[in-house]
Coordinates of C-alpha atoms in Angstrom, one line a residue:
X1 CA -18.1 -10.7 -0.6
X2 CA -18.4 -8.1 2.0
X3 CA -15.8 -5.5 3.0
X4 CA -15.8 -2.9 5.7
X5 CA -13.5 0.1 6.0
X6 CA -11.8 1.3 9.2
X7 CA -10.1 4.7 9.5
X8 CA -6.4 4.5 10.2
X9 CA -6.8 6.4 13.5
X10 CA -8.7 3.5 15.1
X11 CA -11.4 5.8 16.7
X12 CA -14.1 4.1 14.7
X13 CA -13.2 0.7 16.1
X14 CA -13.9 1.9 19.7
X15 CA -17.4 3.2 18.7
X16 CA -18.7 0.3 16.7
X17 CA -21.4 -1.9 18.3
X18 CA -20.3 -5.3 16.9
X19 CA -18.1 -6.9 14.4
X20 CA -20.8 -6.9 11.7
X21 CA -21.1 -3.1 11.8
X22 CA -24.9 -3.6 11.9
X23 CA -25.0 -5.8 8.8
X24 CA -26.1 -9.0 10.6
X25 CA -29.6 -7.5 10.9
X26 CA -30.0 -7.4 7.1
X27 CA -27.7 -10.2 5.8
X28 CA -28.8 -13.8 5.6
X29 CA -26.1 -16.5 5.6
X30 CA -22.5 -15.9 6.5
X31 CA -21.1 -12.4 6.8
X32 CA -17.4 -11.9 6.4
X33 CA -15.9 -8.5 7.3
X34 CA -12.5 -7.5 6.0
X35 CA -10.6 -4.3 7.0
X36 CA -9.6 -2.2 3.9
X37 CA -7.8 1.1 3.7
X38 CA -9.6 4.4 3.6
X39 CA -13.1 5.2 4.8
X40 CA -16.7 5.1 3.5
X41 CA -16.2 8.0 1.1
X42 CA -12.7 7.3 -0.3
X43 CA -12.2 3.5 -0.2
X44 CA -13.1 3.3 -3.9
X45 CA -10.7 6.1 -4.9
X46 CA -6.9 5.9 -5.4
X47 CA -4.9 4.9 -3.6
X48 CA -7.3 3.0 -1.3
X49 CA -9.1 1.2 -4.1
X50 CA -6.0 -0.9 -4.7
X51 CA -6.4 -2.4 -1.2
X52 CA -10.0 -3.1 -1.8
X53 CA -9.1 -4.8 -5.1
X54 CA -6.5 -7.0 -3.4
X55 CA -9.0 -8.1 -0.8
X56 CA -11.7 -8.8 -3.3
X57 CA -9.3 -10.9 -5.4
X58 CA -8.3 -12.9 -2.3
X59 CA -12.0 -13.6 -1.5
X60 CA -12.7 -14.7 -5.0
X61 CA -9.8 -17.1 -5.0
X62 CA -11.0 -18.6 -1.8
X63 CA -14.6 -18.9 -2.8
X64 CA -15.0 -20.1 -6.5
X65 CA -18.2 -18.9 -8.2
X66 CA -20.7 -21.7 -8.7

């Protein structure tokens, strides 16, 4: 499960180089990028962590652990 954060103002979106945010150069296999609330430093703090938890739960439901 991979998640990426995008600031609400959208400025980051214009500056990024590709949809993988650079992770394709280090990840093997499929890379899934999901927008979540907050930014790098606060996405795991309230209230943003709730959005991250919802996204992770959705991913786990779609891809059962083997």
